[in-house]
XYZ file of C-alpha atoms in Angstrom:
713
model
C 64.275 177.323 82.381
C 65.225 177.659 78.935
C 68.852 176.642 77.870
C 69.030 179.471 75.246
C 68.818 181.886 77.972
C 72.124 181.351 79.778
C 74.215 179.705 76.955
C 75.454 181.145 73.564
C 75.583 178.264 71.006
C 77.154 178.498 67.296
C 74.108 176.555 66.203
C 71.519 179.052 67.767
C 71.521 181.544 64.765
C 71.203 178.474 61.768
C 69.075 175.954 63.357
C 67.120 178.143 66.146
C 66.697 178.149 69.601
C 63.545 175.556 69.279
C 65.853 172.665 69.343
C 65.869 173.247 73.296
C 62.638 174.806 73.245
C 60.284 173.783 76.647
C 57.089 173.887 74.973
C 54.855 171.035 75.986
C 53.542 168.327 73.866
C 52.013 164.570 74.427
C 55.289 163.278 75.476
C 56.900 166.030 77.199
C 58.049 165.930 80.702
C 54.928 167.237 82.398
C 54.488 167.985 86.336
C 51.348 167.337 87.790
C 49.460 170.292 90.171
C 50.980 168.711 93.387
C 52.842 165.507 91.989
C 56.311 164.609 90.014
C 57.154 164.483 86.669
C 55.803 162.031 84.251
C 56.538 160.795 80.549
C 53.430 159.777 78.683
C 53.433 156.931 76.368
C 50.353 155.470 74.281
C 48.408 158.219 76.700
C 50.030 156.105 79.750
C 51.586 158.361 82.333
C 54.984 156.763 83.950
C 55.727 159.110 86.788
C 59.379 159.511 87.835
C 58.731 159.021 91.860
C 58.453 155.054 91.045
C 59.453 152.353 89.385
C 57.598 149.895 86.831
C 57.977 146.362 85.417
C 58.754 146.172 81.564
C 56.487 144.460 79.634
C 57.652 141.318 78.043
C 54.998 141.143 74.622
C 52.262 143.214 73.715
C 49.531 141.156 75.550
C 50.441 142.896 79.009
C 50.481 146.274 78.142
C 47.541 147.950 80.052
C 46.857 144.855 81.606
C 45.873 146.816 84.957
C 42.398 147.605 85.290
C 40.518 151.341 84.180
C 39.819 151.953 88.222
C 43.812 151.441 89.637
C 46.554 152.192 87.210
C 49.042 152.306 90.161
C 49.087 148.426 90.692
C 47.887 148.467 94.220
C 44.497 147.119 93.712
C 45.574 145.443 90.427
C 47.853 144.130 87.741
C 50.950 146.420 88.276
C 51.290 148.824 84.987
C 54.262 147.631 82.505
C 56.036 149.757 80.317
C 57.205 148.894 76.730
C 60.442 150.383 76.212
C 60.041 149.754 72.522
C 56.982 151.894 72.364
C 58.473 154.452 74.183
C 61.554 155.005 72.084
C 59.415 154.629 69.211
C 57.612 157.675 70.395
C 60.336 160.076 70.827
C 61.917 162.381 68.289
C 66.027 161.428 69.299
C 69.189 163.168 68.167
C 71.403 160.513 69.869
C 71.123 157.773 72.191
C 73.873 156.024 74.863
C 72.868 152.467 76.258
C 74.723 150.653 78.808
C 74.489 146.912 78.895
C 76.166 143.945 80.288
C 75.222 141.531 77.257
C 73.428 142.379 74.067
C 72.107 140.584 71.085
C 72.341 142.638 68.133
C 69.672 141.074 65.935
C 67.186 141.521 68.812
C 68.899 145.107 69.350
C 67.909 145.789 65.686
C 64.604 144.003 65.600
C 63.344 145.650 68.707
C 64.438 149.556 67.481
C 64.418 150.189 64.139
C 63.904 153.466 64.788
C 67.242 153.642 66.220
C 68.916 152.406 62.761
C 68.729 156.340 61.772
C 69.911 157.652 65.290
C 73.662 157.812 66.347
C 73.886 155.239 69.546
C 76.717 154.588 70.870
C 76.250 151.323 73.120
C 78.812 150.654 76.253
C 78.902 146.983 76.890
C 80.578 144.194 79.036
C 80.239 141.130 76.484
C 83.581 139.779 76.065
C 82.712 137.401 73.204
C 80.459 140.286 71.212
C 83.951 141.369 69.377
C 84.902 137.768 67.925
C 81.535 137.791 66.881
C 81.635 140.744 64.758
C 84.756 139.909 63.433
C 83.291 136.671 62.367
C 85.641 134.638 64.940
C 83.086 132.956 67.138
C 83.721 129.165 67.652
C 81.573 127.321 69.447
C 84.076 124.361 69.777
C 86.652 126.615 71.289
C 84.181 128.126 74.013
C 82.034 124.517 74.403
C 80.359 124.559 77.408
C 80.848 120.901 78.121
C 84.970 120.664 77.520
C 85.336 123.723 79.950
C 84.998 124.130 83.865
C 84.707 127.087 85.751
C 87.717 127.042 88.313
C 86.639 130.753 89.208
C 83.149 130.338 89.535
C 83.055 132.044 93.024
C 82.414 135.193 91.847
C 79.213 134.978 89.541
C 79.889 138.291 88.263
C 83.596 138.190 87.862
C 85.628 139.109 84.827
C 88.825 137.404 83.198
C 90.962 139.212 85.353
C 93.598 139.256 82.420
C 95.398 142.427 81.340
C 92.862 144.911 80.250
C 94.693 146.551 77.834
C 95.474 143.727 75.631
C 93.191 143.253 72.425
C 90.916 140.349 73.507
C 89.882 139.652 69.802
C 92.699 137.604 69.352
C 92.938 135.887 72.595
C 91.042 132.743 73.411
C 88.454 133.203 75.847
C 88.098 130.495 78.375
C 84.807 129.817 79.973
C 86.340 129.554 83.201
C 87.674 133.004 83.100
C 83.576 134.211 82.584
C 80.577 134.570 84.756
C 77.696 132.336 84.168
C 75.642 134.782 82.470
C 78.006 135.293 79.657
C 78.303 131.465 79.209
C 74.548 131.257 78.730
C 74.185 134.031 75.844
C 77.229 132.334 74.163
C 74.591 129.242 73.664
C 71.999 131.585 72.266
C 74.449 133.326 69.777
C 75.390 129.748 68.811
C 71.868 129.126 67.715
C 71.530 132.675 65.879
C 71.649 131.929 62.046
C 71.710 135.102 60.879
C 75.392 137.024 61.195
C 73.713 140.213 62.030
C 77.511 142.039 62.813
C 78.156 142.526 59.329
C 75.128 144.755 58.918
C 75.002 147.415 61.687
C 73.655 150.805 60.860
C 76.737 152.731 59.938
C 75.791 155.244 63.093
C 76.001 152.624 65.822
C 79.011 152.385 67.846
C 80.214 149.410 70.041
C 82.460 149.982 72.849
C 83.576 147.440 75.582
C 84.280 148.840 78.972
C 86.849 147.089 81.055
C 86.800 146.622 84.586
C 89.457 148.990 85.062
C 90.000 151.824 87.149
C 92.833 155.052 87.794
C 93.484 155.197 91.683
C 93.038 158.316 93.618
C 91.485 160.209 90.986
C 88.128 162.234 90.573
C 87.684 162.845 87.015
C 90.196 160.748 85.768
C 89.876 161.836 82.087
C 90.528 165.602 82.980
C 93.802 166.256 81.682
C 93.688 164.945 78.185
C 90.492 167.437 78.191
C 92.545 170.550 79.337
C 92.338 171.887 75.655
C 89.131 171.489 75.446
C 87.818 173.420 78.459
C 84.779 175.888 78.198
C 85.608 179.257 76.502
C 84.130 182.181 78.578
C 82.694 185.476 77.014
C 82.805 188.882 78.271
C 79.976 188.357 80.677
C 80.951 185.229 81.981
C 78.453 183.045 79.781
C 80.095 179.814 78.529
C 80.050 178.979 74.793
C 79.487 175.680 73.647
C 81.577 174.805 70.616
C 79.659 172.772 68.008
C 81.622 170.425 65.652
C 77.877 168.774 64.329
C 77.145 171.363 62.189
C 77.668 168.857 59.248
C 75.220 165.934 60.190
C 76.897 163.741 57.539
C 80.236 164.102 58.650
C 82.093 160.836 59.764
C 82.552 160.304 63.468
C 86.345 159.849 63.840
C 87.371 158.964 67.624
C 90.923 158.089 69.153
C 89.166 156.505 72.377
C 91.331 155.942 75.338
C 94.779 157.886 75.652
C 98.018 156.073 75.980
C 98.933 157.775 79.393
C 95.244 156.558 80.958
C 96.459 153.105 79.219
C 99.266 152.971 81.060
C 98.486 154.295 84.641
C 94.875 152.119 84.849
C 94.613 148.808 87.076
C 92.985 146.147 86.339
C 89.622 144.251 88.718
C 88.138 140.999 88.153
C 84.523 142.228 87.006
C 82.142 143.070 84.182
C 80.351 146.034 83.121
C 77.124 145.025 84.312
C 74.911 148.452 84.611
C 71.962 148.683 82.387
C 71.016 152.256 81.318
C 69.562 154.260 78.661
C 70.446 157.989 77.884
C 67.557 159.366 75.195
C 68.895 162.766 73.549
C 65.448 164.787 72.422
C 65.973 167.032 69.497
C 63.570 169.086 71.802
C 66.322 169.509 73.867
C 65.501 167.258 76.723
C 67.294 164.145 78.475
C 65.127 161.137 79.128
C 67.117 158.745 81.636
C 66.363 155.684 82.106
C 67.664 152.779 84.556
C 66.598 149.297 84.400
C 67.811 145.684 85.243
C 67.392 144.258 81.658
C 70.166 143.916 79.154
C 69.207 144.156 75.501
C 68.447 140.306 74.707
C 64.836 139.057 74.168
C 62.896 139.510 77.409
C 61.678 136.275 79.193
C 62.267 137.419 82.500
C 60.721 139.836 85.135
C 62.579 143.250 84.927
C 62.060 146.416 86.608
C 62.795 150.405 85.001
C 62.729 153.882 86.168
C 62.685 157.009 83.847
C 62.697 160.671 84.129
C 62.746 163.401 82.196
C 65.260 166.110 82.584
C 64.620 169.650 80.752
C 67.264 171.794 79.326
C 68.440 174.071 81.563
C 70.769 174.688 84.270
C 70.812 173.724 88.163
C 69.511 176.929 90.681
C 71.210 174.942 93.194
C 74.663 176.463 94.488
C 75.969 174.296 97.034
C 76.208 171.347 94.728
C 78.111 168.969 96.926
C 76.122 169.071 99.795
C 72.693 167.548 98.212
C 70.759 165.308 99.855
C 67.604 165.205 97.637
C 69.004 163.519 94.539
C 69.549 166.744 92.578
C 73.232 165.695 92.655
C 72.170 163.005 89.546
C 74.055 164.847 87.145
C 77.155 164.896 88.928
C 76.887 161.079 89.516
C 76.005 160.322 86.158
C 79.021 162.230 84.531
C 81.045 160.715 87.145
C 80.399 157.559 86.276
C 80.311 158.060 82.643
C 84.325 159.308 83.125
C 84.937 155.886 85.033
C 83.180 154.209 82.025
C 85.224 156.280 79.280
C 88.606 155.422 80.829
C 87.679 151.631 81.464
C 86.911 151.631 77.529
C 89.165 148.818 75.584
C 91.479 150.773 73.761
C 90.611 151.992 70.086
C 86.944 151.642 71.097
C 84.692 155.280 70.799
C 84.399 157.396 73.978
C 81.091 158.525 75.333
C 82.683 161.949 75.442
C 84.069 161.852 71.669
C 80.425 160.734 70.745
C 78.734 163.477 72.750
C 81.433 166.115 71.328
C 80.462 164.804 67.660
C 76.813 164.469 67.637
C 75.851 166.845 70.482
C 78.434 169.540 70.596
C 79.689 169.093 74.307
C 83.060 169.454 74.847
C 83.668 167.260 78.046
C 81.499 165.176 79.781
C 80.876 167.934 82.345
C 79.218 169.618 80.097
C 76.262 167.112 80.195
C 75.577 168.060 84.047
C 75.450 171.960 83.016
C 73.072 171.339 80.065
C 70.197 169.593 81.668
C 68.410 170.862 85.113
C 68.559 167.758 87.674
C 66.680 170.004 90.533
C 63.567 168.192 90.430
C 64.964 164.709 90.074
C 62.698 161.908 92.647
C 65.195 159.558 93.075
C 69.302 159.067 94.281
C 71.521 157.801 91.616
C 73.863 154.918 93.249
C 76.644 154.297 90.949
C 79.487 151.547 91.391
C 82.933 151.576 89.881
C 86.102 149.126 90.053
C 88.499 150.798 92.445
C 89.280 150.803 96.225
C 87.421 153.495 98.217
C 86.894 154.603 101.599
C 84.342 156.489 103.874
C 81.078 155.291 105.297
C 79.188 158.739 105.791
C 81.165 161.278 103.959
C 79.552 161.576 100.417
C 81.702 164.586 98.831
C 84.550 165.555 100.521
C 87.507 167.286 99.548
C 90.635 164.707 99.301
C 94.655 165.799 99.934
C 94.771 166.031 96.268
C 92.358 169.268 96.416
C 89.539 167.606 94.332
C 86.656 165.713 94.775
C 86.317 162.037 96.105
C 82.630 160.004 95.275
C 81.099 157.437 97.381
C 79.767 154.467 95.717
C 77.333 151.445 96.032
C 76.521 150.546 99.361
C 78.545 153.192 100.830
C 76.802 156.077 98.793
C 73.177 154.314 99.870
C 74.981 154.640 103.980
C 76.002 158.402 103.370
C 72.454 159.279 101.964
C 70.850 157.326 105.049
C 72.730 159.516 107.470
C 72.231 162.826 105.952
C 68.507 162.007 105.599
C 68.212 160.957 109.362
C 70.551 164.141 110.740
C 68.787 166.857 108.629
C 67.440 169.523 110.974
C 63.643 168.509 109.671
C 64.915 164.778 108.816
C 63.198 163.121 105.891
C 63.335 159.771 107.907
C 62.227 160.821 111.559
C 63.331 158.683 114.533
C 59.600 157.235 114.554
C 60.276 156.047 110.962
C 63.584 153.950 112.261
C 63.189 150.577 114.311
C 65.905 148.742 115.603
C 64.476 145.530 113.791
C 64.280 146.926 110.574
C 64.999 144.277 108.046
C 66.939 144.287 104.656
C 65.377 142.197 101.873
C 68.044 141.281 99.293
C 66.740 140.031 95.934
C 69.489 139.468 93.567
C 69.441 136.995 90.519
C 73.033 136.005 91.075
C 74.782 134.920 94.390
C 78.753 135.237 94.557
C 80.974 133.212 96.845
C 82.494 133.264 99.777
C 80.379 135.365 101.762
C 80.760 135.124 105.896
C 79.339 136.467 108.765
C 82.836 138.504 109.224
C 82.548 140.003 105.894
C 78.774 140.521 105.280
C 77.877 142.463 108.700
C 79.550 145.257 107.190
C 77.888 145.566 103.929
C 74.462 145.146 106.364
C 75.698 147.607 108.369
C 76.452 149.971 105.297
C 72.557 149.239 104.124
C 70.789 149.816 107.733
C 72.658 152.693 109.048
C 74.226 153.391 112.164
C 71.257 152.324 113.920
C 71.944 149.025 113.143
C 73.386 147.795 116.716
C 70.201 146.055 118.152
C 71.336 143.544 121.068
C 68.077 141.645 120.971
C 68.675 140.586 117.474
C 71.773 140.061 115.697
C 72.385 142.159 112.480
C 72.656 138.466 110.231
C 68.994 137.765 111.484
C 68.004 140.959 109.920
C 68.910 139.748 106.669
C 66.795 138.080 104.056
C 68.014 136.979 100.689
C 65.082 136.030 98.453
C 65.910 133.018 96.123
C 63.771 131.140 93.602
C 63.525 127.399 94.498
C 63.830 124.794 92.056
C 59.961 124.002 91.853
C 59.408 127.767 90.762
C 61.729 127.614 87.963
C 60.217 124.164 87.181
C 57.207 125.831 87.215
C 58.135 128.676 84.827
C 59.546 125.983 82.459
C 56.749 124.224 82.470
C 54.371 127.171 81.704
C 56.585 128.663 79.205
C 57.608 125.424 77.087
C 55.094 122.646 77.431
C 56.831 120.262 75.985
C 59.825 120.880 77.938
C 60.424 117.369 79.804
C 60.656 117.551 83.636
C 63.967 117.119 84.903
C 64.551 114.512 87.389
C 65.638 115.597 91.117
C 69.088 114.504 90.595
C 69.399 116.713 87.456
C 70.551 120.474 86.782
C 69.694 122.261 83.880
C 71.808 122.168 81.003
C 72.636 125.128 79.074
C 70.546 124.730 75.842
C 67.559 123.644 77.923
C 68.206 126.707 79.974
C 67.797 129.214 77.155
C 65.226 127.388 75.083
C 63.198 128.065 78.109
C 64.062 131.586 79.142
C 65.498 130.208 82.238
C 69.231 131.821 81.928
C 68.650 134.532 84.298
C 69.176 133.392 87.696
C 72.669 131.913 88.671
C 74.048 129.952 91.824
C 76.046 127.102 91.282
C 77.245 124.173 93.548
C 80.640 125.567 93.831
C 79.135 128.579 95.226
C 76.904 127.396 97.499
C 79.678 125.123 99.125
C 81.805 128.362 99.955
C 79.191 130.266 101.464
C 79.227 130.203 105.273
C 76.109 128.619 106.874
C 75.001 131.877 108.818
C 74.707 133.332 105.217
C 72.839 129.954 103.707
C 70.465 130.239 106.808
C 68.970 133.696 105.382
C 67.875 132.295 102.419
C 64.327 132.564 101.645
C 61.614 131.541 99.067
C 61.078 133.570 96.058
C 57.259 133.605 95.349
C 55.927 136.021 92.597
C 52.939 138.439 93.941
C 52.153 140.366 90.952
C 49.101 138.971 88.667
C 51.253 138.344 85.616
C 52.453 135.191 84.050
C 55.211 133.505 86.112
C 58.329 134.779 84.565
C 61.795 134.219 85.849
C 63.493 136.890 87.924
C 65.985 139.000 86.396
C 64.599 141.987 88.601
C 67.081 142.985 91.111
C 66.129 144.652 94.582
C 67.427 145.444 98.179
C 64.468 147.222 100.700
C 64.654 148.333 104.205
C 61.409 147.437 105.617
C 60.031 149.363 108.348
C 59.448 146.806 111.317
C 58.106 149.565 114.058
C 54.440 150.497 115.268
C 53.353 152.107 111.587
C 49.905 153.261 113.761
C 51.792 155.225 116.028
C 53.641 156.840 112.664
C 50.624 157.935 110.787
C 48.757 159.298 114.060
C 51.805 161.503 114.558
C 52.019 162.563 110.834
C 48.175 162.560 110.800
C 48.504 159.973 107.339
C 45.351 158.537 105.840
C 45.080 154.654 105.006
C 47.754 152.578 105.881
C 49.809 149.579 103.608
C 51.240 145.992 104.012
C 54.583 147.199 103.827
C 56.534 150.639 104.126
C 59.987 151.376 103.209
C 62.349 154.142 104.521
C 64.233 153.300 101.115
C 64.009 151.226 98.335
C 67.107 150.243 95.717
C 66.283 149.204 92.385
C 69.936 148.258 90.822
C 71.685 146.068 88.747
C 73.743 144.779 91.165
C 73.252 141.367 92.321
C 74.706 139.748 95.518
C 78.321 139.201 95.208
C 81.222 140.898 96.618
C 82.530 142.358 93.349
C 78.953 144.293 93.016
C 78.091 144.919 96.635
C 81.778 145.548 97.740
C 84.440 144.016 100.338
C 85.317 145.671 103.115
C 88.972 145.674 103.744
C 89.929 146.897 107.134
C 92.589 149.334 108.148
C 94.297 149.283 111.189
C 95.072 152.862 111.635
C 91.999 154.301 109.453
C 88.809 154.613 111.118
C 87.218 154.950 107.579
C 86.938 151.120 106.464
C 88.022 150.652 102.346
C 85.739 148.788 100.293
C 86.769 146.773 97.499
C 84.228 147.185 94.353
C 85.052 145.253 90.848
C 82.204 145.695 88.715
C 80.074 148.676 87.004
C 76.625 148.787 88.447
C 73.843 151.650 88.291
C 70.509 151.681 90.451
C 68.384 154.421 91.901
C 67.360 154.888 95.472
C 63.699 155.844 96.326
C 63.702 157.627 99.901
C 60.835 158.239 101.743
C 60.206 161.461 103.095
C 58.085 162.540 106.484
C 59.062 166.050 107.593
C 56.344 167.591 109.495
C 52.763 166.818 109.693
C 50.645 167.350 106.269
C 53.743 168.455 104.552
C 52.965 168.728 100.649
C 56.271 167.295 99.869
C 55.842 163.740 102.425
C 55.762 160.589 100.204
C 55.913 156.861 101.822
C 57.090 154.469 99.531
C 55.140 151.130 100.425
C 53.573 147.831 99.165
C 49.789 147.365 98.869
C 48.182 150.527 100.326
C 44.919 149.620 101.532
C 43.480 152.762 99.427
C 44.803 153.448 95.735
C 47.449 155.933 95.371
C 46.830 156.694 91.510
C 45.150 159.708 92.612
C 47.546 161.042 95.446
C 47.877 164.535 93.542
C 44.562 165.170 94.141
C 43.903 164.154 97.643
C 47.395 164.856 98.897
C 48.159 161.002 100.046
C 51.452 160.442 100.539
C 51.490 156.685 99.924
C 53.294 155.402 96.505
C 53.084 151.996 95.955
C 55.719 150.073 94.157
C 54.964 147.249 92.133
C 57.233 144.884 93.523
C 56.874 141.468 91.767
C 57.830 139.261 95.118
C 56.527 138.478 98.157
C 58.834 140.468 100.931
C 58.624 138.195 103.983
C 59.852 135.185 102.040
C 59.505 131.536 103.395
C 62.547 130.250 104.835
C 64.681 127.514 103.408
C 65.888 126.608 107.059
C 63.370 126.576 109.569
C 64.060 129.659 112.342
C 64.059 127.571 115.209
C 66.166 124.603 114.019
C 69.595 124.338 115.252
C 70.562 122.502 112.507
C 70.751 123.927 109.150
C 69.202 122.016 106.763
C 67.094 123.264 103.871
C 63.135 121.778 103.452
C 63.375 122.655 99.614
C 65.595 122.800 96.906
C 66.950 126.180 96.307
C 67.244 126.632 92.182
C 70.971 126.068 91.033
C 71.965 126.730 87.372
C 74.722 124.093 87.280
C 76.015 121.395 89.225
C 79.131 120.720 88.039
C 81.028 118.249 88.381
C 77.765 115.838 89.078
C 79.682 114.742 92.324
C 79.335 118.202 94.326
C 75.488 117.002 94.433
C 76.809 114.868 97.627
C 79.689 117.043 99.117
C 80.317 119.775 101.237
C 77.142 121.863 102.275
C 75.242 120.476 99.112
C 74.516 117.909 101.467
C 72.178 120.047 103.492
C 69.985 120.388 100.418
C 67.250 117.729 99.650
C 68.894 116.427 96.842
C 72.474 116.310 98.478
C 70.952 114.679 101.197
C 69.195 112.103 99.095
C 72.875 111.516 97.126
C 74.794 111.191 100.413
C 72.252 108.622 102.224
C 72.399 106.279 99.038
C 76.053 106.371 98.644
C 76.076 105.538 102.426
C 73.656 102.749 101.875
C 75.715 101.123 99.400
C 78.764 101.594 101.229
C 77.059 99.827 104.325
C 76.325 96.869 101.827
C 79.767 96.566 100.695
């Protein structure tokens, strides 16, 4: 419904209610007859019940055939995010990213130079770049060694309240991704930091948290709480009547700075909040940082109209309509983790959109028709396996994050009186496929099984097949990356099999998106190494390095019986009870490290990163139910016209093979790899023939040569 019907605002008489009108135009959130909402760009519809691949260049636009636009029987549909943003009439923008290239941001999105934009990032070197204090010599890769390389997405671990602009950042304190982008900046000739638009604000989000809190910044906003009129209608105060007024901000308050604790992690979430002048909000969740795109990335988007939720029990939802509450909680955590003196989302929204607090965000837009579940991860230690939003001893609310939230949603959807996921859609051998682009260290059977249980749910008690055998970790081989390198840079020399790529070589050919070091590999348990499978690109697009990250439950039961029971027309190569598109890689900081407590049946899970993803859940409530949908890969009949034919199959344009060829033979008692996984570094070089690296073809050859030399002495 129209926002103006329920909320009085100070600008309505002056600017008119058309600011929040629900009129329909070419780019409006239109809902199909029986289908989900979509956003239209260049006459192409992008539906909110699925994700898309980001187009790397104009040549990939509309690559799909005219007869199939879903990608089931042709090239996957791709979305050009720059074209989307250029087509919108925007009032303000909030962007979340890990790393950012300011020159690329300015060039890629020229329209945003006139739009107030707040960038929440995790880039430690950005401030020194803006201050002109970026020293390649001080940060030289060749002179540094990563002593804490085991957590690929771990941060500095230093006191988060210290202004690092004056503190030399040692490379060993950083995750590999940040090191690669440093070298990209070293080659940038133009200093763009001095020419940023005045309406752009850059805030670094550190990995800090406030223990035992819900909306951490609530205390400091008491003076800004909504006022209510005599009829109980909320009155929002607008401070943005003067569009040219200077935006002044205070940043994190002193009490929050004193109370917050620090984690060794990074702000790794990638998202966009696009506030339209029409009053709607477009939310984008993707896997792409704001850097030149030379990789495969995924993107999801949905437009939410102005209005209020019609739901009453907001803390017992299971259909994704709690999207706004989860988003606000995530932004509040981000606000309270911001570097001292940087602008906060609530201050930005107050000045440019007249919101008194972040809570206004969930009240101003209607999230009832959200097609996905928002999966947020924030730093901190959190208990609970299946309780989603429960009262805690402080009388507030307690959120679940990451894999805990996935476990809770699964529990709810399978335990409903009319479950979305019926027992016939669950099998004891269902597989968990993890496809990250960075592997963290020290994974063992003991700490990985609790994670598998959270993802696979309470049914994961199969006696015929151990839990860890139901896990596949999809990882690119050295040969795959080498082929991509040769295709994208014909002059690039083929590396000898004994060498690992150098930093400048990685970036020049766009390879710096996949991270596994020899140190990390040596720290992995053999049971985890045995679950590695080869990444193979399946989509008919030019081969690119994956930066796409996903986790999926693949149904291993009898799909014939399932189709008969629910009278489903057609079939698919693979079907998923759920599929997760996310920024989270396979590190303990991103996935959560389980901490067992003797006196507590609820396990505590510790996270160090900010991550964000969207969960696509299948729905089979009853025969021929209009809301039924099955997420799948490669249905035998195109799902483009499903709203007209009432077919439940929703094809997801997954860019990799879901049944990867293992690096270790299934029946091989010795864990010996038959191909070389891709390593972004082997430093020092001697590690090639040390520890578990000797299980790889390169390591085995080196060890054999060393043995031959010794035998000749």
